Short mmCIF file of N, CA and C in Angstrom, two decimals:
data_model
loop_
_atom_site.label_atom_id
_atom_site.label_comp_id
_atom_site.label_asym_id
_atom_site.label_seq_id
_atom_site.Cartn_x
_atom_site.Cartn_y
_atom_site.Cartn_z
N UNK A 56 1.00 -1.06 -0.17
CA UNK A 56 -0.18 -0.19 -0.17
C UNK A 56 0.71 1.33 -0.17
N UNK A 57 0.58 2.19 -0.99
CA UNK A 57 1.30 3.29 -0.93
C UNK A 57 1.03 4.60 0.04
N UNK A 58 1.52 5.25 0.08
CA UNK A 58 1.58 6.67 1.01
C UNK A 58 -0.01 7.13 0.63
N UNK A 59 -0.32 7.33 -0.43
CA UNK A 59 -1.50 8.24 -0.69
C UNK A 59 -2.29 7.10 -0.23
N UNK A 60 -2.66 6.18 -0.66
CA UNK A 60 -3.52 5.25 -0.36
C UNK A 60 -3.83 4.96 1.07
N UNK A 61 -2.74 5.01 2.05
CA UNK A 61 -2.83 4.92 3.22
C UNK A 61 -3.35 6.34 4.02
N UNK A 62 -2.94 7.01 3.46
CA UNK A 62 -3.43 8.52 3.67
C UNK A 62 -4.93 8.49 3.69
N UNK A 63 -5.56 8.11 2.61
CA UNK A 63 -6.97 8.12 2.04
C UNK A 63 -7.67 7.23 3.07
N UNK A 64 -7.32 6.27 3.38
CA UNK A 64 -7.56 5.06 4.47
C UNK A 64 -7.80 5.70 5.64
N UNK A 65 -6.63 6.35 6.32
CA UNK A 65 -6.99 7.27 7.25
C UNK A 65 -8.11 8.20 7.36
N UNK A 66 -7.81 9.08 6.27
CA UNK A 66 -8.94 10.15 6.30
C UNK A 66 -10.21 9.36 6.17
N UNK A 67 -10.56 8.55 5.51
CA UNK A 67 -11.84 7.64 5.45
C UNK A 67 -12.32 7.46 6.91
N UNK A 68 -11.50 6.85 7.64
CA UNK A 68 -11.64 6.25 9.06
C UNK A 68 -12.12 7.36 9.95
N UNK A 69 -11.28 8.21 9.81
CA UNK A 69 -11.71 9.70 10.57
C UNK A 69 -12.79 10.28 10.20
N UNK A 70 -13.02 10.49 9.03
CA UNK A 70 -14.34 10.65 8.66
C UNK A 70 -15.66 9.92 9.00
N UNK A 71 -15.23 8.57 9.15
CA UNK A 71 -16.20 7.69 9.61
C UNK A 71 -16.61 8.04 10.98
N UNK A 72 -15.50 7.88 11.85
CA UNK A 72 -15.47 8.43 13.45
C UNK A 72 -16.30 9.95 13.56
N UNK A 73 -15.92 10.70 12.85
CA UNK A 73 -16.60 11.80 13.06
C UNK A 73 -18.27 12.09 12.85
N UNK A 74 -18.21 11.45 11.83
CA UNK A 74 -19.86 10.87 11.43
C UNK A 74 -20.52 10.24 12.75
N UNK A 75 -19.99 9.29 13.13
CA UNK A 75 -20.79 8.17 14.30
C UNK A 75 -20.62 9.17 15.22
N UNK A 76 -20.03 10.19 15.59
CA UNK A 76 -19.51 10.93 16.93
C UNK A 76 -20.81 11.71 16.86
N UNK A 77 -20.85 12.54 15.63
CA UNK A 77 -21.93 13.39 15.12
C UNK A 77 -23.32 12.88 15.76
N UNK A 78 -23.69 11.88 14.78
CA UNK A 78 -24.90 10.94 15.23
C UNK A 78 -25.36 10.82 16.66
N UNK A 79 -24.02 10.33 17.37
CA UNK A 79 -24.16 10.06 18.80
C UNK A 79 -24.59 11.38 19.68
N UNK A 80 -23.90 12.38 19.32
CA UNK A 80 -23.98 13.56 20.03
C UNK A 80 -25.32 14.08 19.39
N UNK A 81 -25.89 14.11 18.54
CA UNK A 81 -27.28 14.73 18.26
C UNK A 81 -28.33 13.74 19.22
N UNK A 82 -27.80 12.36 19.15
CA UNK A 82 -28.92 11.77 20.26
C UNK A 82 -28.72 12.01 21.18
N UNK A 83 -27.73 12.13 21.94
CA UNK A 83 -27.59 12.57 23.54
C UNK A 83 -28.35 13.96 23.63
N UNK A 84 -28.06 14.91 22.69
CA UNK A 84 -28.42 16.29 23.21
C UNK A 84 -30.19 15.96 22.77
N UNK A 85 -30.70 15.41 21.72
CA UNK A 85 -32.23 14.97 21.81
C UNK A 85 -32.56 14.59 22.99
N UNK A 86 -31.87 13.04 23.60
CA UNK A 86 -32.53 12.63 24.76
C UNK A 86 -32.47 13.77 25.94
N UNK A 87 -31.32 14.66 26.02
CA UNK A 87 -31.45 15.40 26.93
C UNK A 87 -32.46 16.51 26.85
N UNK A 88 -32.73 16.98 25.88
CA UNK A 88 -33.94 18.04 25.83
C UNK A 88 -35.34 17.40 26.13
N UNK A 89 -35.20 16.24 25.53
CA UNK A 89 -36.50 15.65 26.09
C UNK A 89 -36.78 15.01 27.61
N UNK A 90 -35.63 14.70 28.17
CA UNK A 90 -35.75 14.40 29.47
C UNK A 90 -35.75 15.80 30.28
N UNK A 91 -35.29 16.84 29.59
CA UNK A 91 -35.12 17.98 30.62
C UNK A 91 -36.60 18.68 30.59
N UNK A 92 -37.35 18.47 29.69
CA UNK A 92 -38.86 18.61 29.63
C UNK A 92 -39.55 17.83 30.32
N UNK A 93 -39.41 16.67 30.27
CA UNK A 93 -40.02 15.66 31.15
C UNK A 93 -39.56 16.01 32.65
N UNK A 94 -38.73 16.18 32.98
CA UNK A 94 -38.06 16.71 34.28
C UNK A 94 -38.58 17.69 34.73
N UNK A 95 -38.60 18.83 34.15
CA UNK A 95 -39.39 19.95 34.60
C UNK A 95 -41.02 19.64 34.88
N UNK A 96 -41.55 18.93 33.83
CA UNK A 96 -43.05 18.47 34.22
C UNK A 96 -43.36 18.02 35.15
N UNK A 97 -42.35 16.97 35.70
CA UNK A 97 -42.37 16.09 36.93
C UNK A 97 -41.94 16.73 38.25
N UNK A 98 -41.15 17.96 38.22
CA UNK A 98 -40.68 18.44 39.23
C UNK A 98 -41.76 19.07 40.10
N UNK A 99 -41.60 18.63 41.27
CA UNK A 99 -42.39 19.19 42.44
C UNK A 99 -42.24 20.58 42.85
N UNK A 100 -43.56 20.96 43.11
CA UNK A 100 -43.60 22.48 43.48
C UNK A 100 -43.06 22.64 44.75
N UNK A 101 -42.21 23.56 45.41
CA UNK A 101 -41.50 23.85 46.71
C UNK A 101 -42.72 24.07 47.74
N UNK A 102 -42.75 23.36 48.45
CA UNK A 102 -44.18 23.52 49.52
C UNK A 102 -43.40 23.72 50.99
N UNK A 103 -42.24 23.52 51.34
CA UNK A 103 -41.73 24.01 52.30
C UNK A 103 -40.80 24.79 52.51
N UNK A 104 -39.88 24.69 53.68
CA UNK A 104 -38.73 25.20 53.86
C UNK A 104 -37.32 24.47 54.41
N UNK A 105 -36.42 25.11 54.31
CA UNK A 105 -35.14 24.10 54.78
C UNK A 105 -34.71 24.95 55.78
N UNK A 106 -34.46 24.52 56.63
CA UNK A 106 -33.20 25.52 57.86
C UNK A 106 -31.86 25.02 57.74
N UNK A 107 -30.87 25.50 57.26
CA UNK A 107 -29.44 25.09 57.19
C UNK A 107 -28.73 25.88 58.25
N UNK A 108 -28.05 25.12 58.96
CA UNK A 108 -27.44 25.63 60.10
C UNK A 108 -25.98 26.51 59.30
N UNK A 109 -25.73 27.55 59.92
CA UNK A 109 -24.69 28.45 59.29
C UNK A 109 -23.54 28.76 60.70
N UNK A 110 -24.08 28.97 61.62
CA UNK A 110 -23.03 28.79 62.70
C UNK A 110 -24.08 28.96 63.93
N UNK A 111 -23.64 29.00 65.31
CA UNK A 111 -24.25 28.55 66.48
C UNK A 111 -25.28 29.42 66.26
N UNK A 112 -26.62 28.72 66.52
CA UNK A 112 -28.08 29.78 66.40
C UNK A 112 -28.39 30.33 65.60
N UNK A 113 -27.97 30.42 64.12
CA UNK A 113 -28.06 31.11 62.86
C UNK A 113 -28.15 30.13 61.95
N UNK A 114 -29.49 30.15 61.08
CA UNK A 114 -29.51 29.35 60.00
C UNK A 114 -29.96 30.00 58.68
N UNK A 115 -29.61 29.64 57.67
CA UNK A 115 -30.35 30.03 56.11
C UNK A 115 -31.37 29.35 56.09
N UNK A 116 -32.53 30.09 55.20
CA UNK A 116 -33.80 29.45 55.29
C UNK A 116 -33.96 29.72 53.46
N UNK A 117 -34.69 28.39 53.02
CA UNK A 117 -34.83 28.90 51.78
C UNK A 117 -35.98 27.40 51.30
N UNK A 118 -36.52 27.77 50.12
CA UNK A 118 -37.78 26.96 49.87
C UNK A 118 -37.04 25.39 49.70
N UNK A 119 -37.88 24.36 49.87
CA UNK A 119 -37.47 23.16 49.47
C UNK A 119 -38.94 22.52 49.27
N UNK A 120 -38.76 21.22 48.91
CA UNK A 120 -39.79 20.37 49.00
C UNK A 120 -39.83 19.09 49.98
N UNK A 121 -40.59 19.17 50.85
CA UNK A 121 -40.78 18.44 52.00
C UNK A 121 -39.77 19.49 53.34
N UNK A 122 -40.49 19.54 54.38
CA UNK A 122 -39.82 20.29 55.63
C UNK A 122 -38.17 19.77 56.00
N UNK A 123 -37.22 20.53 56.07
CA UNK A 123 -35.84 20.17 56.42
C UNK A 123 -35.46 18.68 55.74
N UNK A 124 -35.59 18.91 54.50
CA UNK A 124 -35.46 17.78 53.67
C UNK A 124 -34.04 17.95 52.88
N UNK A 125 -33.74 19.33 52.30
CA UNK A 125 -32.75 19.91 51.88
C UNK A 125 -32.86 19.55 50.20
N UNK A 126 -34.04 18.92 50.03
CA UNK A 126 -34.42 18.80 48.54
C UNK A 126 -35.05 20.16 47.96
N UNK A 127 -33.95 20.91 47.30
CA UNK A 127 -34.22 21.86 46.40
C UNK A 127 -34.64 21.78 44.74
N UNK A 128 -34.99 20.62 44.45
CA UNK A 128 -35.24 20.00 43.08
C UNK A 128 -36.73 20.38 43.06
N UNK A 129 -36.83 21.60 43.36
CA UNK A 129 -38.31 21.96 43.14
C UNK A 129 -38.51 23.40 42.52
N UNK A 130 -39.89 23.73 42.08
CA UNK A 130 -40.06 24.85 41.21
C UNK A 130 -41.25 25.65 42.27
N UNK A 131 -40.81 27.13 41.84
CA UNK A 131 -42.19 28.06 42.15
C UNK A 131 -42.05 29.00 41.22
N UNK A 132 -43.63 29.04 40.93
CA UNK A 132 -43.93 30.11 40.00
C UNK A 132 -45.02 30.64 40.09
N UNK A 133 -45.67 31.30 39.23
CA UNK A 133 -47.19 32.07 39.30
C UNK A 133 -48.22 31.18 39.33
N UNK A 134 -48.00 29.86 38.69
CA UNK A 134 -49.02 28.78 38.97
C UNK A 134 -48.93 27.66 40.17
N UNK A 135 -47.47 27.83 40.34
CA UNK A 135 -46.96 26.55 41.26
C UNK A 135 -46.34 27.12 42.61
N UNK A 136 -47.13 27.28 43.44
CA UNK A 136 -46.37 28.02 44.71
C UNK A 136 -47.42 27.87 45.95
N UNK A 137 -46.59 27.76 46.83
CA UNK A 137 -47.27 27.79 48.35
C UNK A 137 -46.61 28.81 49.30
N UNK A 138 -47.71 29.17 50.30
CA UNK A 138 -47.24 30.39 51.20
C UNK A 138 -46.06 30.43 51.86
N UNK A 139 -45.50 29.39 52.22
CA UNK A 139 -44.21 29.25 53.26
C UNK A 139 -42.87 29.28 52.62
N UNK A 140 -43.16 28.82 51.42
CA UNK A 140 -41.87 28.68 50.32
C UNK A 140 -41.89 30.26 49.74
N UNK A 141 -42.95 30.33 49.38
CA UNK A 141 -42.93 31.87 48.47
C UNK A 141 -42.42 32.95 49.45
N UNK A 142 -42.98 33.00 51.07
CA UNK A 142 -42.69 33.87 51.70
C UNK A 142 -40.96 33.99 52.22
N UNK A 143 -40.38 32.84 52.38
CA UNK A 143 -38.58 33.02 52.20
C UNK A 143 -38.03 33.17 51.08
N UNK A 144 -38.93 32.94 50.01
CA UNK A 144 -38.24 33.49 48.75
C UNK A 144 -38.46 34.84 48.52
N UNK A 145 -39.65 35.52 48.78
CA UNK A 145 -39.80 36.97 48.67
C UNK A 145 -38.95 37.65 49.69
N UNK A 146 -38.95 37.39 51.13
CA UNK A 146 -38.00 37.69 51.85
C UNK A 146 -36.54 37.89 51.38
N UNK A 147 -36.20 36.92 50.89
CA UNK A 147 -34.79 36.97 50.24
C UNK A 147 -34.76 37.98 49.13
N UNK A 148 -35.65 37.83 48.22
CA UNK A 148 -35.64 38.53 46.93
C UNK A 148 -35.50 40.32 47.30
N UNK A 149 -36.29 40.61 48.40
CA UNK A 149 -36.42 42.01 48.85
C UNK A 149 -35.22 42.40 49.58
N UNK A 150 -35.00 41.57 50.61
CA UNK A 150 -33.90 42.09 51.26
C UNK A 150 -32.53 41.68 51.03
N UNK A 151 -32.34 40.75 50.43
CA UNK A 151 -31.21 40.19 50.15
C UNK A 151 -30.71 40.67 48.65
N UNK A 152 -31.57 41.09 47.59
CA UNK A 152 -31.56 41.25 46.36
C UNK A 152 -31.96 42.84 45.86
N UNK A 153 -32.24 43.42 47.01
CA UNK A 153 -32.96 44.97 46.89
C UNK A 153 -34.12 44.93 45.93
N UNK A 154 -34.97 43.79 45.76
CA UNK A 154 -36.20 43.87 44.94
C UNK A 154 -36.97 44.52 45.61
N UNK A 155 -37.53 45.75 45.85
CA UNK A 155 -38.46 46.70 46.76
C UNK A 155 -39.83 46.66 46.68
N UNK A 156 -39.90 46.09 45.22
CA UNK A 156 -41.27 46.18 44.53
C UNK A 156 -41.92 44.56 44.96
N UNK A 157 -41.11 43.72 45.55
CA UNK A 157 -41.78 42.50 46.11
C UNK A 157 -42.30 42.89 47.44
N UNK A 158 -43.64 42.20 47.49
CA UNK A 158 -44.23 42.30 48.74
C UNK A 158 -44.12 40.79 49.62
N UNK A 159 -43.68 40.88 50.72
CA UNK A 159 -43.57 39.81 51.46
C UNK A 159 -44.74 38.98 51.83
N UNK A 160 -45.53 38.47 51.13
CA UNK A 160 -47.20 38.27 51.18
C UNK A 160 -47.29 36.82 50.92
N UNK A 161 -46.60 36.07 50.84
CA UNK A 161 -46.91 34.52 50.35
C UNK A 161 -47.46 34.15 49.02
N UNK A 162 -47.46 35.33 48.25
CA UNK A 162 -48.02 35.07 47.18
C UNK A 162 -47.39 35.53 45.87
N UNK A 163 -47.11 34.56 44.86
CA UNK A 163 -45.88 34.66 43.96
C UNK A 163 -46.63 35.32 42.72
N UNK A 164 -47.00 36.61 42.81
CA UNK A 164 -47.46 37.28 41.76
C UNK A 164 -46.50 37.80 40.70
N UNK A 165 -46.94 38.76 39.94
CA UNK A 165 -46.06 39.43 38.81
C UNK A 165 -44.77 39.95 39.52
N UNK A 166 -44.87 40.73 40.29
CA UNK A 166 -43.76 41.63 40.79
C UNK A 166 -42.76 40.61 41.59
N UNK A 167 -43.34 39.38 42.19
CA UNK A 167 -42.47 38.17 42.45
C UNK A 167 -41.49 37.52 41.18
N UNK A 168 -42.37 37.45 39.93
CA UNK A 168 -41.97 36.84 38.87
C UNK A 168 -40.71 37.90 38.14
N UNK A 169 -41.31 39.04 38.15
CA UNK A 169 -40.23 39.91 37.75
C UNK A 169 -38.59 39.99 38.79
N UNK A 170 -39.18 39.94 40.14
CA UNK A 170 -37.56 39.90 40.92
C UNK A 170 -36.93 38.76 40.44
N UNK A 171 -37.72 37.59 40.57
CA UNK A 171 -36.80 36.44 39.95
C UNK A 171 -36.15 36.52 38.84
N UNK A 172 -36.59 37.08 37.63
CA UNK A 172 -36.23 37.34 36.47
C UNK A 172 -34.48 38.09 36.86
N UNK A 173 -35.25 39.31 37.27
CA UNK A 173 -34.19 40.33 37.39
C UNK A 173 -32.69 39.61 38.17
N UNK A 174 -32.82 38.59 39.12
CA UNK A 174 -31.84 37.82 40.14
C UNK A 174 -31.34 36.81 38.91
N UNK A 175 -32.21 36.21 38.06
CA UNK A 175 -31.72 35.30 37.24
C UNK A 175 -30.65 36.11 36.18
N UNK A 176 -30.97 37.30 35.82
CA UNK A 176 -30.18 37.98 35.06
C UNK A 176 -28.87 38.30 35.49
N UNK A 177 -29.03 38.91 37.02
CA UNK A 177 -27.69 39.25 37.43
C UNK A 177 -26.48 37.91 37.37
N UNK A 178 -27.04 36.79 37.78
CA UNK A 178 -26.16 35.87 37.75
C UNK A 178 -25.91 34.84 36.75
N UNK A 179 -26.54 35.32 35.43
CA UNK A 179 -26.24 34.76 34.21
C UNK A 179 -26.95 33.21 34.02
N UNK A 180 -28.38 33.47 34.63
CA UNK A 180 -28.85 32.06 34.36
C UNK A 180 -30.31 32.66 33.31
N UNK A 181 -30.95 31.44 33.34
CA UNK A 181 -31.91 31.61 32.17
C UNK A 181 -33.28 32.39 32.77
N UNK A 182 -33.72 33.40 32.09
CA UNK A 182 -34.43 34.31 32.48
C UNK A 182 -35.85 34.19 32.48
N UNK A 183 -36.49 32.99 33.10
CA UNK A 183 -37.70 32.65 33.01
C UNK A 183 -38.79 32.97 33.89
N UNK A 184 -38.16 33.38 34.81
CA UNK A 184 -39.06 33.93 36.18
C UNK A 184 -39.83 32.73 37.01
N UNK A 185 -38.94 31.44 36.65
CA UNK A 185 -39.62 30.35 37.34
C UNK A 185 -38.31 30.20 38.54
N UNK A 186 -38.84 30.14 39.85
CA UNK A 186 -37.66 29.76 40.87
C UNK A 186 -37.37 28.19 40.73
N UNK A 187 -36.19 27.78 40.54
CA UNK A 187 -35.89 26.47 40.29
C UNK A 187 -34.27 26.37 41.07
N UNK A 188 -33.95 25.22 40.97
CA UNK A 188 -32.91 24.83 42.01
C UNK A 188 -31.54 25.55 41.45
N UNK A 189 -31.44 25.94 40.12
CA UNK A 189 -30.00 26.84 39.58
C UNK A 189 -30.07 27.85 40.40
N UNK A 190 -31.54 28.59 40.22
CA UNK A 190 -31.79 29.93 40.79
C UNK A 190 -31.45 29.96 42.23
N UNK A 191 -31.94 28.96 42.92
CA UNK A 191 -31.94 28.56 44.48
C UNK A 191 -30.12 28.70 44.83
N UNK A 192 -29.78 28.08 43.97
CA UNK A 192 -28.08 27.69 44.39
C UNK A 192 -27.66 28.99 44.29
N UNK A 193 -27.84 30.15 43.27
CA UNK A 193 -27.15 31.10 43.07
C UNK A 193 -27.17 32.41 43.76
N UNK A 194 -28.70 32.32 44.60
CA UNK A 194 -29.16 33.45 45.27
C UNK A 194 -28.73 33.62 46.78
N UNK A 195 -28.71 34.78 47.16
CA UNK A 195 -28.46 35.05 48.74
C UNK A 195 -29.47 35.01 49.24
N UNK A 196 -29.57 34.15 50.28
CA UNK A 196 -30.92 33.90 51.14
C UNK A 196 -30.66 34.38 52.66
N UNK A 197 -32.00 35.01 53.28
CA UNK A 197 -31.76 35.54 54.57
C UNK A 197 -31.75 34.77 55.56
N UNK A 198 -31.20 35.13 56.68
CA UNK A 198 -30.66 34.11 57.64
C UNK A 198 -31.54 34.60 58.89
N UNK A 199 -31.60 33.48 59.47
CA UNK A 199 -32.38 33.89 60.66
C UNK A 199 -31.70 33.11 62.16
N UNK A 200 -31.78 33.95 63.20
CA UNK A 200 -31.69 33.03 64.38
C UNK A 200 -32.70 32.22 65.02
N UNK A 201 -32.30 31.55 65.97
CA UNK A 201 -33.42 30.35 66.50
C UNK A 201 -34.33 31.30 67.28
N UNK A 202 -34.25 32.51 67.61
CA UNK A 202 -35.04 33.65 68.53
C UNK A 202 -36.04 34.17 67.49
N UNK A 203 -35.81 33.98 66.12
CA UNK A 203 -36.70 34.67 65.18
C UNK A 203 -35.86 36.17 64.52
N UNK A 204 -34.83 36.30 65.09
CA UNK A 204 -34.07 37.33 64.84
C UNK A 204 -33.63 37.28 63.45
N UNK A 205 -33.73 38.32 62.32
CA UNK A 205 -32.87 38.56 61.23
C UNK A 205 -31.76 38.77 61.28
N UNK A 206 -30.76 37.77 60.51
CA UNK A 206 -29.42 38.11 60.65
C UNK A 206 -28.47 38.58 59.10
N UNK A 207 -29.40 39.10 58.54
CA UNK A 207 -28.67 39.53 57.40
C UNK A 207 -29.11 38.32 56.15
N UNK A 208 -27.86 38.33 55.35
CA UNK A 208 -28.14 37.59 54.17
C UNK A 208 -26.48 36.69 54.01
N UNK A 209 -26.69 35.44 52.90
CA UNK A 209 -25.65 34.81 52.77
C UNK A 209 -26.08 33.59 51.85
N UNK A 210 -25.17 33.11 51.12
CA UNK A 210 -25.20 32.10 50.34
C UNK A 210 -25.60 30.91 51.11
N UNK A 211 -25.88 30.07 50.48
CA UNK A 211 -26.49 28.63 50.90
C UNK A 211 -25.57 28.08 51.24
N UNK A 212 -25.28 27.48 52.75
CA UNK A 212 -23.98 26.70 53.02
C UNK A 212 -23.80 25.33 52.17
#
């Protein structure tokens, strides 16, 4: 086999490998897109809050699915909301992210949606106005003492 024939064979094999890789990549991407939409539809609504210890007598409080479960794979939006979870989200939006239009009233309304979008934009997240796990991890959260005192803001531990 001459040098030219050998090079042609290498190019053909390389092209075949690239084509195969492209087909596999598109399958994975398509599968991920479908899985993502199914996951979103199946993701529960945040219905409780979690107290996470920061230091003696002070806790970060954020929405979760199930009380003190640390399960933040949940969503809040204007159509998927619960009072207690929304309360802690609104408090953090207003006092930790300077979203003064937000009323801390346990109602996920238009002002809350706009504030979530603003925070998402600030942190470079998808601006959909839906509070979810990525927004939760990025945000600053209100900190509370065991005596009910407000201790400012901080990231989730």
